[in-house]
Coordinates of C-alpha atoms in Angstrom, one line a residue:
M1 CA 65.7 91.9 -7.8
I2 CA 68.7 91.1 -5.9
R3 CA 69.8 95.0 -5.8
L4 CA 66.4 95.6 -4.6
F5 CA 67.0 93.1 -1.1
K6 CA 70.6 94.4 -0.5
S7 CA 69.1 97.9 0.5
N8 CA 68.1 98.5 3.9
Q9 CA 64.9 99.7 3.4
P10 CA 62.6 97.8 6.2
L11 CA 59.7 97.6 3.7
A12 CA 61.4 95.5 1.7
V13 CA 60.0 92.7 4.1
L14 CA 56.5 93.1 3.4
L15 CA 56.9 91.2 0.6
F16 CA 57.3 88.5 2.3
P17 CA 53.9 87.9 2.8
V18 CA 52.6 88.8 0.2
L19 CA 55.3 86.3 -1.8
A20 CA 54.1 84.5 0.1
M21 CA 50.2 84.2 0.2
V22 CA 50.6 84.2 -3.6
M23 CA 53.0 81.1 -4.0
S24 CA 51.0 79.7 -1.8
G25 CA 48.0 80.4 -3.6
V26 CA 48.8 78.7 -6.7
F27 CA 50.8 75.8 -5.4
L28 CA 48.3 74.5 -3.6
M29 CA 45.6 74.8 -6.3
Y30 CA 46.7 72.9 -8.4
Q31 CA 48.7 69.9 -6.1
E32 CA 47.0 67.2 -4.6
I33 CA 46.1 68.3 -0.9
P34 CA 46.8 65.6 1.8
Q35 CA 44.3 64.2 3.3
E36 CA 46.1 64.6 6.3
L37 CA 48.7 66.9 7.7
D38 CA 51.4 65.3 9.4
L39 CA 52.7 66.9 12.5
G40 CA 55.4 64.1 13.9
V41 CA 55.2 62.6 16.8
W42 CA 51.5 64.5 18.3
G43 CA 49.7 62.9 14.7
N44 CA 47.8 63.2 12.0
Y45 CA 45.4 65.6 11.4
P46 CA 42.7 65.3 8.2
S47 CA 43.6 68.7 6.3
P48 CA 41.6 71.6 6.5
D49 CA 39.7 73.6 3.4
I50 CA 42.3 74.6 0.8
I51 CA 41.6 77.9 2.1
W52 CA 42.4 77.6 5.0
L53 CA 45.4 75.8 4.4
T54 CA 46.5 79.0 2.2
V55 CA 46.5 81.4 4.4
I56 CA 48.0 78.6 7.4
S57 CA 50.9 78.1 5.5
A58 CA 51.5 81.8 4.1
V59 CA 51.3 82.9 7.7
I60 CA 54.1 80.6 9.1
V61 CA 56.0 80.6 5.8
S62 CA 55.6 84.8 6.1
F63 CA 57.2 84.8 9.7
N64 CA 59.5 82.0 9.5
A65 CA 60.7 84.1 6.6
Y66 CA 60.8 87.3 9.2
L67 CA 62.8 85.5 12.0
I68 CA 65.3 84.2 8.9
N69 CA 66.0 87.3 8.3
N70 CA 66.2 89.1 11.2
T71 CA 68.8 86.5 12.7
F72 CA 71.1 86.7 10.1
N73 CA 71.1 90.6 10.4
S74 CA 71.2 90.1 13.7
N75 CA 74.5 88.6 14.0
D76 CA 78.3 89.3 12.2
F77 CA 77.8 87.9 8.9
L78 CA 77.4 90.9 6.8
E79 CA 78.5 94.7 7.9
R80 CA 74.6 95.8 6.6
N81 CA 72.0 94.2 6.7
T82 CA 70.3 92.1 3.8
Y83 CA 67.3 91.4 2.8
V84 CA 67.6 88.4 0.4
V85 CA 68.0 86.0 3.4
G86 CA 63.8 85.8 3.4
F87 CA 63.3 85.8 -0.2
I88 CA 66.0 82.9 -0.4
Y89 CA 64.3 81.0 2.1
I90 CA 60.1 81.7 0.4
V91 CA 62.2 80.2 -2.7
G92 CA 63.4 76.9 -0.9
C93 CA 60.6 76.7 0.6
F94 CA 58.6 76.1 -2.8
T95 CA 60.7 74.7 -4.6
I96 CA 60.4 71.2 -3.6
S97 CA 56.3 72.5 -2.3
I98 CA 56.1 72.2 1.9
V99 CA 53.7 74.8 1.8
D100 CA 51.4 71.5 2.0
N101 CA 53.3 70.5 5.6
P102 CA 52.4 72.3 8.4
G103 CA 54.5 70.4 10.3
V104 CA 57.7 70.8 8.3
L105 CA 57.2 73.9 8.2
L106 CA 56.7 74.3 12.2
F107 CA 60.2 72.5 12.4
H108 CA 61.4 75.2 11.0
F109 CA 59.7 78.0 13.0
F110 CA 61.6 76.1 16.0
D111 CA 65.1 75.7 14.3
I112 CA 65.3 79.5 13.6
L113 CA 64.5 80.2 17.1
S114 CA 66.9 77.7 18.2
I115 CA 69.4 79.0 16.2
R116 CA 68.6 82.4 17.4
Q117 CA 69.1 81.6 20.4
L118 CA 72.8 79.3 19.8
F119 CA 74.7 81.9 17.9
F120 CA 73.8 84.3 21.5
V121 CA 77.0 82.2 22.8
R122 CA 79.8 84.3 22.9
Q123 CA 83.5 82.7 23.8
N124 CA 83.7 84.3 27.6
D125 CA 80.4 84.7 28.4
D126 CA 78.2 82.4 30.5
A127 CA 76.2 80.8 27.9
K128 CA 74.1 78.1 30.1
R129 CA 70.7 80.6 29.7
A130 CA 71.0 80.5 25.9
I131 CA 72.2 76.8 25.2
F132 CA 69.5 75.9 27.1
N133 CA 67.3 77.5 25.3
G134 CA 68.2 76.6 21.8
A135 CA 68.0 72.9 23.1
L136 CA 64.5 73.2 24.1
L137 CA 63.2 74.6 21.2
L138 CA 65.4 72.3 18.6
G139 CA 63.9 69.7 20.4
I140 CA 60.3 71.0 20.6
G141 CA 61.5 71.2 16.8
L142 CA 62.2 68.4 15.6
S143 CA 59.0 66.8 17.5
F144 CA 56.9 68.0 14.4
F145 CA 59.5 66.9 11.6
P146 CA 61.7 63.7 13.6
H147 CA 62.9 62.8 10.1
A148 CA 65.8 65.2 11.2
F149 CA 67.3 63.8 14.3
P150 CA 71.1 64.4 13.6
L151 CA 70.1 68.2 14.3
L152 CA 70.3 67.1 18.0
L153 CA 73.9 67.0 17.8
F154 CA 73.9 70.8 16.6
P155 CA 74.3 72.0 20.2
F156 CA 76.6 70.6 20.7
F157 CA 78.8 71.5 18.0
T158 CA 78.1 74.3 19.1
L159 CA 79.9 74.4 22.2
I160 CA 82.7 72.9 20.4
V161 CA 83.7 75.3 18.0
I162 CA 82.8 78.2 20.5
R163 CA 83.0 77.4 23.8
P164 CA 85.7 76.4 26.0
F165 CA 84.7 73.2 28.1
V166 CA 82.2 73.6 30.8
W167 CA 80.8 70.2 32.1
R168 CA 77.4 72.3 33.3
E169 CA 76.5 73.5 29.3
Y170 CA 76.8 70.1 28.1
A171 CA 74.5 68.8 30.8
L172 CA 71.9 71.3 29.9
I173 CA 71.8 70.6 26.9
F174 CA 70.6 66.9 27.6
L175 CA 68.4 68.3 30.3
A176 CA 65.9 70.2 27.7
Y177 CA 66.3 67.0 25.7
V178 CA 65.1 65.1 28.5
G179 CA 62.4 67.4 29.1
V180 CA 60.8 67.3 25.6
L181 CA 61.1 63.5 25.7
A182 CA 59.6 63.2 29.0
Y183 CA 56.4 65.7 28.1
I184 CA 56.5 63.0 24.3
I185 CA 56.4 59.8 26.1
T186 CA 53.7 61.2 28.5
Y187 CA 51.5 63.0 25.4
E188 CA 52.3 59.5 23.6
H189 CA 50.5 57.3 27.1
Y190 CA 47.8 59.6 27.0
Y191 CA 46.8 59.9 23.1
P192 CA 48.0 57.2 21.6
S193 CA 49.9 57.2 18.2
G194 CA 52.1 54.9 17.2
N195 CA 54.2 58.0 15.5
F196 CA 56.8 58.2 18.1
I197 CA 59.6 55.6 17.2
H198 CA 57.7 55.6 13.3
H199 CA 59.4 58.9 12.6
F200 CA 62.4 58.4 14.1
W201 CA 63.0 55.8 11.9
E202 CA 61.2 54.7 9.2
Q203 CA 62.9 53.7 6.0
N204 CA 62.7 52.8 2.4
S205 CA 65.1 50.2 0.5
G206 CA 65.9 52.5 -2.5
F207 CA 66.0 56.1 -4.3
S208 CA 63.1 57.0 -5.5
W209 CA 63.8 61.1 -6.6
S210 CA 62.4 61.8 -10.1
L211 CA 64.0 64.0 -12.6
I212 CA 62.5 67.2 -11.5
S213 CA 63.9 66.1 -8.0
L214 CA 67.2 65.7 -9.6
I215 CA 67.2 69.1 -11.7
Q216 CA 65.6 71.2 -7.9
F217 CA 68.1 69.7 -5.3
S218 CA 71.2 70.3 -8.1
A219 CA 70.5 73.4 -8.4
W220 CA 70.8 73.7 -4.7
V221 CA 74.0 71.7 -4.1
L222 CA 75.6 74.2 -7.0
L223 CA 74.4 77.2 -5.2
L224 CA 76.0 75.7 -2.0
L225 CA 79.1 75.5 -4.4
V226 CA 79.3 78.6 -4.9
S227 CA 78.8 80.3 -2.0
F228 CA 81.8 78.4 -0.9
F229 CA 84.3 79.8 -2.9
V230 CA 82.8 82.7 -2.7
I231 CA 82.8 83.1 0.9
N232 CA 85.9 81.0 1.6
K233 CA 88.4 83.8 -0.3
K234 CA 86.5 86.6 2.2
I235 CA 87.2 84.4 5.4
I236 CA 90.8 84.3 5.4
R237 CA 91.1 87.9 5.9
S238 CA 87.6 87.7 8.3
G239 CA 87.6 88.1 12.1
L240 CA 87.1 85.1 14.3
R241 CA 83.2 85.1 15.3
F242 CA 82.0 85.3 11.5
K243 CA 84.4 81.7 10.3
R244 CA 82.5 80.4 13.7
L245 CA 79.4 81.2 11.9
I246 CA 80.5 80.0 9.3
T247 CA 81.2 76.7 9.8
L248 CA 78.2 76.3 12.3
S249 CA 75.7 77.2 9.2
W250 CA 78.0 74.4 7.4
I251 CA 77.9 72.1 9.8
S252 CA 73.9 72.2 9.9
V253 CA 73.7 71.8 6.5
L254 CA 76.1 68.8 7.0
L255 CA 74.1 67.1 9.7
L256 CA 70.8 67.0 7.9
I257 CA 72.7 66.2 4.7
F258 CA 73.0 63.2 7.2
S259 CA 69.7 62.6 7.8
E260 CA 69.1 61.8 4.4
F261 CA 71.7 59.4 4.4
I262 CA 70.1 57.5 7.2
H263 CA 66.7 57.9 5.6
F264 CA 68.2 56.2 2.1
L265 CA 67.8 59.6 0.2
N266 CA 64.2 59.4 -0.1
I267 CA 62.0 60.5 3.2
K268 CA 62.1 63.9 2.4
E269 CA 64.2 65.3 0.2
Y270 CA 63.6 69.1 0.8
V271 CA 65.1 69.1 4.5
M272 CA 68.4 70.1 3.3
I273 CA 67.5 72.3 0.4
S274 CA 64.9 75.2 2.8
Q275 CA 66.7 74.8 5.9
V276 CA 68.9 77.8 8.1
G277 CA 72.4 76.4 7.0
T278 CA 71.3 76.3 3.2
T279 CA 70.0 79.8 3.5
F280 CA 73.0 82.0 5.4
L281 CA 75.3 80.2 3.5
V282 CA 74.0 81.1 -0.2
A283 CA 72.9 84.7 1.4
T284 CA 75.9 85.4 2.5
G285 CA 77.4 84.1 -1.0
I286 CA 74.7 87.1 -2.6
S287 CA 76.0 89.9 -0.9
L288 CA 79.7 88.8 -1.3
A289 CA 80.1 88.0 -4.5
R290 CA 81.3 90.7 -7.1
V291 CA 79.3 89.5 -9.8
P292 CA 76.0 88.4 -8.3
A293 CA 74.5 86.5 -12.2
V294 CA 74.9 82.9 -11.3
Y295 CA 72.6 83.6 -8.4
N296 CA 70.3 85.7 -9.9
I297 CA 70.1 82.6 -12.8
L298 CA 69.6 80.3 -10.2
L299 CA 67.1 81.5 -7.7
Y300 CA 65.3 82.7 -10.7
F301 CA 65.2 79.6 -12.5
L302 CA 64.5 77.3 -9.2
L303 CA 61.2 80.4 -8.7
L304 CA 60.3 79.8 -12.4
F305 CA 60.6 76.0 -12.3
A306 CA 59.0 75.4 -9.0
I307 CA 55.7 77.4 -11.4
Y308 CA 55.7 75.5 -13.7
I309 CA 56.5 72.2 -12.2
Q310 CA 52.7 72.9 -10.7
V311 CA 50.5 74.8 -13.1
G312 CA 52.4 73.6 -16.6
L313 CA 52.7 69.7 -16.3
K314 CA 48.7 70.4 -15.1
F315 CA 47.8 71.8 -18.8
F316 CA 50.8 70.7 -21.5

């Protein structure tokens, strides 16, 4: 599998919608479908028929996989294209079954688009357009999943890591956020749902992770740790651009871990697992590893384990 996705044949991308469609059908068929879809500050809506939910989820996951793969290959992570990025993203989405929550998938969509813009920022080029667009897209994405609001800091860190201080660029970030906030407040005025403050500050009072969630989460943490050591050997001899991209990927992961602690680690444990920074780091580690056996084992374990808990536990 890893060898297939390390090739530079565009036909490998066709596996994304096929895999997403098959896995969506399996997961949604064997799990309880929520009566309402949570779209963040935009309110809750009745769940569609399971067939429509499967199609909607598969389309969004597939498109996100394509976008995240294209974003990775369009930047200076590796010397050649790889298609393992989209595969890792799909595995992450199905590890803790977010396919029944289009709100989170839409958050991923806008988060990826934001990263695409923010990675356009260069040290010696004007960054006003890219930073404004990135902040605006991130603000829109967080409206679908406000629990991850610490990511609002990511555009600021992007400027800190890549660019010298230019106050206008920082002001544009605030301007983008104010624009999104003004639209949300206007929407809440005409269509009050009470979801705005609730989604930002909802907390529970204790840990509620199951053994299955803990195993899955531990496997992803192990993938990140292995990637850290693999990338650390490469980064010393790498160019400045690669170092900055890796630094930003880690910052993205840490911000989402911080959001988990704010919500006592039991609101949406899958936030950290299947998002841009984690996917980029694991994909870079796989591509740089001399012996990718550990990655193969962990990724297949996660995929098979996810299928088992959705299908096998229903019958045994």
